[in-house]
Amino acid sequence: MEFCADPSLISGWRWLACYLTTPKHQLFYLSFLTVFALLAITAPVVLLMGFAGAVARLSSFAPLRWLGTIYTSMVRGVPDVIFFLFVPIALDQLVELTRHKIKCPQVTDAVYRGNEFIVCSEAKMPLQDAAAWVHQGWGFVLAVIAFSIVFGAFAANTLFGALNAVPEKQLETARAFGFTERQTFRKIHVPQMWTYALPGLSNLWMILIKATPLLFLLGIEDIVYWARELGGSKTGYFAYPHPDWRLWYFLGLLVFYLLLTWLSGKVFDRLNQRFNRQNIDQQVLKPIEAGR
Amino acid sequence: MIELRDIHKAYGHIEVLKGISLTARRGDVIALIGSSGSGKSTLLRCANLLEIPQRGDIVFNGDTVRWANKLKGRQPADKNQVRRMRTNLSMVFQQFNLWAHMTVLQNVTEAPVSVLKKDPQLAEQQGRELLEKVGIGDKCDQYPSQLSGGQQQRAAIARALAMEPAAMLFDEPTSALDPELEAEVVKVIKTLAAEGRTMLIVTHDMKMAFDVANHVIFLHDGVIVEQGTPEHVFQQTQSERLQQFLHATGTIG
Ligand SMILES: Nc1ncnc2c1ncn2[C@@H]1O[C@H](COP(=O)(O)OP(=O)(O)OP(=O)(O)O)[C@@H](O)[C@H]1O
Ligand SMILES: [Mg+2]
């Protein structure tokens, strides 16, 4: 905007309007998209991983069952934050190590030297001279993978419980009518499972939303990063000097998260109502609810 | 049509069926009566292999179930044979067991379409006719939880009929129902009997057994104590056990 040309000459609302539309602020607004992108990509992947984990745990093939059990219980017993720190670093090192082995086989020095992890520069991921967005993008991919693994395990637990909650009689009836095991699973077991899974999944979605600031921990320039960055006090050296406004920025994030979880709650309530009205043998559901 | 030969079934050390044989010919309606825990349901479930008897044979339309010895004991050797049998032997359960996530009509058409590979449109048309026949043609698009018990059981009967089975198995089809609702279901079963369908009915309803069956089997402690025509069993009772049972159920005395 024209009148923003020299910020030192304006004040009041004009100043604020100019201030809130600086390029840095636009990056801040864009970083909300990062949060939404994370949610949008992670949620379906989590469901898939959870489904695979739950089915593996139910498998009659023992090694697969063990794998499913190990996967779900491993994550349950460890604080999430540890996983979020561990998985990206481990993945990063694994990828770089593999690239190191392939790209520069002539280097004979050990990769682990004392406390350091050193690969040849061609093996860096991304390359040292890559653009900033490539670094950010790679960090984001690692974050998505970490989120998917951790929340996939939670989802696997939920779906496993839900699959077990489907009354055996419903499945037995299908078998009595000549359904194959596969047909029984696809046509009766899975469709009925959702009703039991929904409360757990809605809970998980809320936790997932609330876990998104962990992006900051992984070095992604997310909304927390920008809130800190922009909120910090700015001396006269800056075009828009101001005292420490971090409180206001974080208050903004607070409101954002509250709105998001509140809205999600509404949507899940709707879904729940619909499922309960139609899909469930009320006689069967009651004792299960009471047991929770 | 259905022949059970010397069926033995035990859960752990508890022997529930101790050598039961019975034969149902085409058009037979056999009523299985006996006190609670005598093994009636278990016998019925053995007939369509929901339970696997440890000994004894099952012959269906001249087709004897083949067995294989597996780690967990005797199992049917041929899954397809079992499926073929089950599609010809529809079961109606005490608790109806309608699939809760499907409408009544979907409940009726699902198995014909996915198991018998019937054309969906034809299945739907026949499904509606069957629901009409059992008197709940107006409930097609409702979910099972929206129906009364008697309506649910009639939907379950329509679902069984939709398979065009050679024979039907009923496990206490009326005992989860109030007397009024019971009458609705008994009426449907009588119609089916009059059509000459082969049926095996486990029941506590002695009046229905008398009216509907042409053969009555009294089971006690896993053995057949007495059997014969309804007149024979109910009016010229031989064994003391059956007399006690009929007294206790208020049928005679
Ligand atoms: N899955 C099972 N595991 C262990 N015991 C069982 C099982 N199913 C049935 N039984 C036992 O077998 C016996 C016969 O059961 P069954 O259900 O066949 O009796 P029933 O004649 O149908 O009785 P009711 O009239 O009460 O339905 C009972 O003592 C029961 O406890
Ligand atoms: Mg029974």
XYZ file of N, CA and C in Angstrom, chain A residues 74-201:
384
model
N 5.202 -50.306 21.490
C 6.441 -49.526 21.523
C 6.133 -48.041 21.709
N 5.175 -47.546 20.912
C 4.887 -46.120 20.963
C 4.126 -45.754 22.231
N 3.337 -46.700 22.709
C 2.524 -46.398 23.875
C 3.390 -46.138 25.110
N 4.520 -46.829 25.174
C 5.314 -46.753 26.390
C 6.336 -45.625 26.410
N 6.368 -44.794 25.358
C 7.410 -43.770 25.261
C 6.747 -42.401 25.110
N 7.255 -41.363 25.783
C 6.668 -40.022 25.583
C 6.758 -39.619 24.113
N 5.698 -38.991 23.607
C 5.652 -38.641 22.173
C 6.838 -37.787 21.772
N 7.170 -36.840 22.660
C 8.200 -35.867 22.283
C 9.513 -36.570 21.965
N 9.812 -37.617 22.720
C 11.024 -38.379 22.467
C 10.980 -38.937 21.051
N 9.811 -39.439 20.670
C 9.681 -40.001 19.333
C 9.841 -38.945 18.261
N 9.278 -37.768 18.533
C 9.354 -36.712 17.536
C 10.789 -36.234 17.357
N 11.574 -36.342 18.405
C 12.969 -35.967 18.263
C 13.767 -37.105 17.649
N 13.428 -38.316 18.047
C 14.201 -39.478 17.622
C 13.991 -39.804 16.146
N 12.719 -39.897 15.717
C 12.428 -40.394 14.367
C 13.057 -39.534 13.265
N 12.902 -38.213 13.298
C 13.511 -37.420 12.214
C 15.029 -37.528 12.193
N 15.664 -37.501 13.363
C 17.122 -37.604 13.383
C 17.558 -38.969 12.860
N 16.888 -39.998 13.338
C 17.242 -41.352 12.909
C 17.060 -41.501 11.403
N 15.933 -40.995 10.903
C 15.653 -41.102 9.468
C 16.683 -40.318 8.667
N 16.965 -39.110 9.144
C 17.907 -38.242 8.473
C 19.266 -38.936 8.354
N 19.714 -39.496 9.462
C 21.023 -40.160 9.453
C 20.995 -41.399 8.570
N 19.907 -42.108 8.631
C 19.793 -43.324 7.822
C 19.895 -42.982 6.337
N 19.168 -41.939 5.926
C 19.173 -41.540 4.513
C 20.564 -41.068 4.106
N 21.156 -40.243 4.948
C 22.476 -39.707 4.595
C 23.529 -40.809 4.560
N 23.407 -41.730 5.486
C 24.357 -42.841 5.522
C 24.249 -43.676 4.245
N 23.021 -43.943 3.834
C 22.814 -44.727 2.621
C 23.377 -43.990 1.408
N 23.072 -42.695 1.328
C 23.582 -41.902 0.208
C 25.103 -41.854 0.215
N 25.655 -41.773 1.419
C 27.109 -41.749 1.581
C 27.719 -43.025 1.001
N 27.134 -44.149 1.336
C 27.630 -45.449 0.868
C 27.571 -45.523 -0.659
N 26.518 -44.961 -1.236
C 26.328 -45.074 -2.683
C 27.140 -44.022 -3.436
N 27.077 -42.773 -2.945
C 27.615 -41.660 -3.721
C 29.129 -41.489 -3.587
N 29.651 -41.766 -2.407
C 31.096 -41.614 -2.299
C 31.733 -42.840 -1.638
N 31.794 -43.920 -2.371
C 32.381 -45.136 -1.809
C 33.900 -45.003 -1.591
N 34.505 -43.986 -2.258
C 35.962 -43.852 -2.134
C 36.377 -43.336 -0.761
N 35.447 -42.667 -0.043
C 35.785 -42.133 1.285
C 35.859 -43.289 2.275
N 37.025 -43.446 2.897
C 37.182 -44.588 3.804
C 37.054 -44.185 5.260
N 37.057 -42.867 5.532
C 36.930 -42.435 6.926
C 35.598 -42.898 7.506
N 35.617 -43.216 8.776
C 34.375 -43.633 9.432
C 33.392 -42.473 9.438
N 32.121 -42.803 9.349
C 31.097 -41.760 9.361
C 30.898 -41.233 10.778
N 30.884 -42.158 11.729
C 30.763 -41.746 13.127
C 32.162 -41.512 13.667
N 32.491 -40.252 13.843
C 33.815 -39.938 14.392
C 33.626 -39.289 15.743
N 33.942 -40.048 16.766
C 33.727 -39.519 18.111
C 32.266 -39.157 18.273
N 32.007 -37.892 18.544
C 30.627 -37.472 18.758
C 29.975 -37.023 17.475
N 30.695 -37.079 16.374
C 30.164 -36.453 15.170
C 29.701 -37.462 14.129
N 28.764 -36.978 13.335
C 28.217 -37.778 12.247
C 28.583 -37.044 10.968
N 29.580 -37.573 10.237
C 30.088 -36.837 9.075
C 29.962 -37.678 7.811
N 29.192 -37.168 6.859
C 29.130 -37.823 5.556
C 29.732 -36.868 4.532
N 30.110 -37.407 3.364
C 30.681 -36.546 2.350
C 29.618 -35.545 1.884
N 30.073 -34.421 1.321
C 29.124 -33.341 1.050
C 28.095 -33.723 -0.007
N 28.459 -34.682 -0.916
C 27.480 -35.094 -1.924
C 26.322 -35.869 -1.292
N 26.561 -36.424 -0.117
C 25.541 -37.276 0.499
C 24.594 -36.494 1.383
N 24.915 -35.216 1.593
C 24.042 -34.408 2.455
C 22.617 -34.407 1.915
N 21.687 -34.403 2.797
C 20.271 -34.398 2.381
C 19.547 -33.326 3.163
N 19.101 -32.275 2.527
C 19.391 -31.897 1.140
C 20.825 -31.392 1.017
N 21.259 -31.164 -0.204
C 22.623 -30.681 -0.413
C 22.816 -29.341 0.286
N 24.085 -29.101 0.681
C 24.391 -27.898 1.449
C 23.896 -26.625 0.765
N 24.040 -26.605 -0.585
C 23.722 -25.371 -1.303
C 22.279 -25.329 -1.821
N 21.465 -26.278 -1.363
C 20.073 -26.287 -1.809
C 19.360 -25.054 -1.276
N 18.282 -24.687 -1.958
C 17.518 -23.510 -1.548
C 16.906 -23.738 -0.158
N 16.590 -22.627 0.483
C 16.048 -22.718 1.844
C 14.763 -23.542 1.883
N 13.935 -23.360 0.838
C 12.649 -24.076 0.874
C 12.852 -25.581 0.770
N 13.970 -25.996 0.114
C 14.237 -27.437 0.040
C 14.551 -27.965 1.439
N 15.352 -27.189 2.181
C 15.652 -27.594 3.564
C 14.380 -27.692 4.388
N 13.549 -26.644 4.245
C 12.282 -26.646 4.983
C 11.406 -27.822 4.568
N 11.355 -28.053 3.243
C 10.517 -29.131 2.719
C 10.962 -30.489 3.235
N 12.272 -30.695 3.225
C 12.799 -31.974 3.710
C 12.475 -32.142 5.198
N 12.645 -31.074 5.954
C 12.299 -31.117 7.377
C 10.832 -31.457 7.564
N 9.996 -30.881 6.686
C 8.556 -31.115 6.767
C 8.231 -32.588 6.486
N 8.910 -33.129 5.466
C 8.672 -34.541 5.134
C 9.038 -35.428 6.326
N 10.184 -35.138 6.939
C 10.586 -35.930 8.112
C 9.551 -35.800 9.225
N 9.037 -34.576 9.387
C 8.032 -34.365 10.431
C 6.775 -35.172 10.142
N 6.352 -35.155 8.869
C 5.145 -35.919 8.509
C 5.352 -37.405 8.828
N 6.551 -37.893 8.506
C 6.812 -39.308 8.770
C 6.773 -39.588 10.276
N 7.404 -38.701 11.054
C 7.402 -38.899 12.506
C 5.976 -38.877 13.055
N 5.207 -37.885 12.644
C 3.810 -37.811 13.092
C 3.046 -39.074 12.709
N 3.273 -39.526 11.461
C 2.514 -40.682 10.979
C 2.844 -41.928 11.778
N 4.131 -42.103 12.074
C 4.502 -43.309 12.820
C 3.881 -43.284 14.218
N 4.044 -42.151 14.905
C 3.552 -42.071 16.282
C 2.033 -42.156 16.335
N 1.377 -41.300 15.546
C -0.088 -41.303 15.613
C -0.676 -42.543 14.956
N 0.049 -43.114 13.981
C -0.395 -44.375 13.400
C -0.490 -45.455 14.459
N 0.458 -45.445 15.374
C 0.428 -46.448 16.441
C -0.766 -46.230 17.366
N -1.032 -44.961 17.684
C -2.219 -44.680 18.502
C -3.477 -45.130 17.776
N -3.544 -44.784 16.494
C -4.728 -45.153 15.709
C -4.862 -46.668 15.635
N -3.738 -47.356 15.520
C -3.778 -48.825 15.470
C -4.407 -49.367 16.747
N -4.034 -48.772 17.871
C -4.634 -49.193 19.137
C -6.142 -48.997 19.134
N -6.549 -47.806 18.708
C -7.977 -47.495 18.671
C -8.718 -48.453 17.742
N -8.179 -48.632 16.538
C -8.879 -49.471 15.555
C -8.874 -50.933 15.990
N -7.789 -51.346 16.623
C -7.736 -52.718 17.134
C -8.850 -52.934 18.156
N -8.983 -51.967 19.058
C -10.052 -52.050 20.059
C -11.420 -52.071 19.392
N -11.575 -51.223 18.370
C -12.869 -51.130 17.694
C -13.185 -52.429 16.953
N -12.179 -53.009 16.313
C -12.413 -54.275 15.600
C -12.838 -55.352 16.586
N -12.240 -55.326 17.772
C -12.612 -56.318 18.781
C -13.981 -56.057 19.379
N -14.422 -54.785 19.309
C -15.695 -54.442 19.932
C -16.890 -54.876 19.082
N -16.671 -55.130 17.810
C -17.787 -55.576 16.966
C -18.259 -56.939 17.489
N -19.559 -57.043 17.786
C -20.054 -58.289 18.379
C -19.754 -59.496 17.499
N -19.233 -60.527 18.095
C -18.886 -61.751 17.369
C -20.094 -62.306 16.618
N -21.281 -62.134 17.203
C -22.486 -62.691 16.568
C -22.732 -62.113 15.177
N -22.413 -60.830 15.026
C -22.613 -60.201 13.722
C -21.734 -60.870 12.668
N -20.544 -61.263 13.080
C -19.606 -61.890 12.139
C -20.002 -63.346 11.907
N -20.386 -63.994 12.987
C -20.765 -65.398 12.884
C -21.967 -65.549 11.948
N -22.887 -64.593 12.039
C -24.060 -64.644 11.168
C -23.629 -64.589 9.707
N -22.667 -63.714 9.421
C -22.178 -63.625 8.037
C -21.596 -64.971 7.597
N -20.816 -65.598 8.463
C -20.237 -66.900 8.107
C -21.345 -67.924 7.897
N -22.371 -67.853 8.736
C -23.464 -68.812 8.612
C -24.196 -68.650 7.288
N -24.080 -67.481 6.678
C -24.732 -67.259 5.387
C -23.795 -67.529 4.219
N -22.624 -68.086 4.522
C -21.721 -68.485 3.455
C -20.734 -67.421 3.011
N -20.615 -66.311 3.761
C -19.587 -65.320 3.446
C -18.213 -65.953 3.661
N -17.255 -65.604 2.807
C -15.879 -66.017 3.092
C -15.347 -65.127 4.213
N -14.201 -65.500 4.768
C -13.611 -64.676 5.824
C -13.370 -63.262 5.315
N -12.903 -63.163 4.082
C -12.599 -61.858 3.502
C -13.863 -61.016 3.330
N -14.930 -61.654 2.841
C -16.194 -60.931 2.687
C -16.730 -60.483 4.041
N -16.612 -61.364 5.024
C -17.081 -61.017 6.363
C -16.342 -59.788 6.869
N -15.026 -59.779 6.642
C -14.216 -58.658 7.107
C -14.616 -57.360 6.401
N -14.753 -57.437 5.077
C -14.997 -56.232 4.294
C -16.410 -55.701 4.439
N -17.371 -56.613 4.486
C -18.755 -56.164 4.418
C -19.400 -55.981 5.783
N -18.902 -56.670 6.788
C -19.520 -56.571 8.107
C -18.553 -55.982 9.137
N -17.383 -56.576 9.231
C -16.474 -56.223 10.319
C -16.011 -54.763 10.224
N -15.462 -54.382 9.076
C -14.924 -53.021 8.947
C -16.031 -51.960 9.008
N -17.134 -52.124 8.253
C -18.175 -51.088 8.345
C -18.705 -50.904 9.766
N -18.789 -51.981 10.533
C -19.320 -51.837 11.887
C -18.280 -51.283 12.849
N -17.023 -51.489 12.515
C -15.956 -51.030 13.400
C -15.981 -49.517 13.601
N -16.323 -48.768 12.527
C -16.199 -47.304 12.588
C -16.954 -46.705 13.753
N -18.132 -47.242 14.016
C -18.930 -46.698 15.108
C -18.173 -46.757 16.429
N -17.476 -47.863 16.631
C -16.752 -48.018 17.892
C -15.456 -47.217 17.885
N -14.932 -46.987 16.675
C -13.641 -46.306 16.575
C -13.788 -44.793 16.687
N -14.978 -44.295 16.344
C -15.144 -42.847 16.215
C -14.759 -42.048 17.467
N -15.211 -42.416 18.662
C -14.807 -41.629 19.842
C -13.287 -41.576 19.995
N -12.637 -42.705 19.818
C -11.184 -42.748 19.950
C -10.499 -41.933 18.870
N -11.030 -42.018 17.657
C -10.403 -41.288 16.557
C -10.581 -39.783 16.719
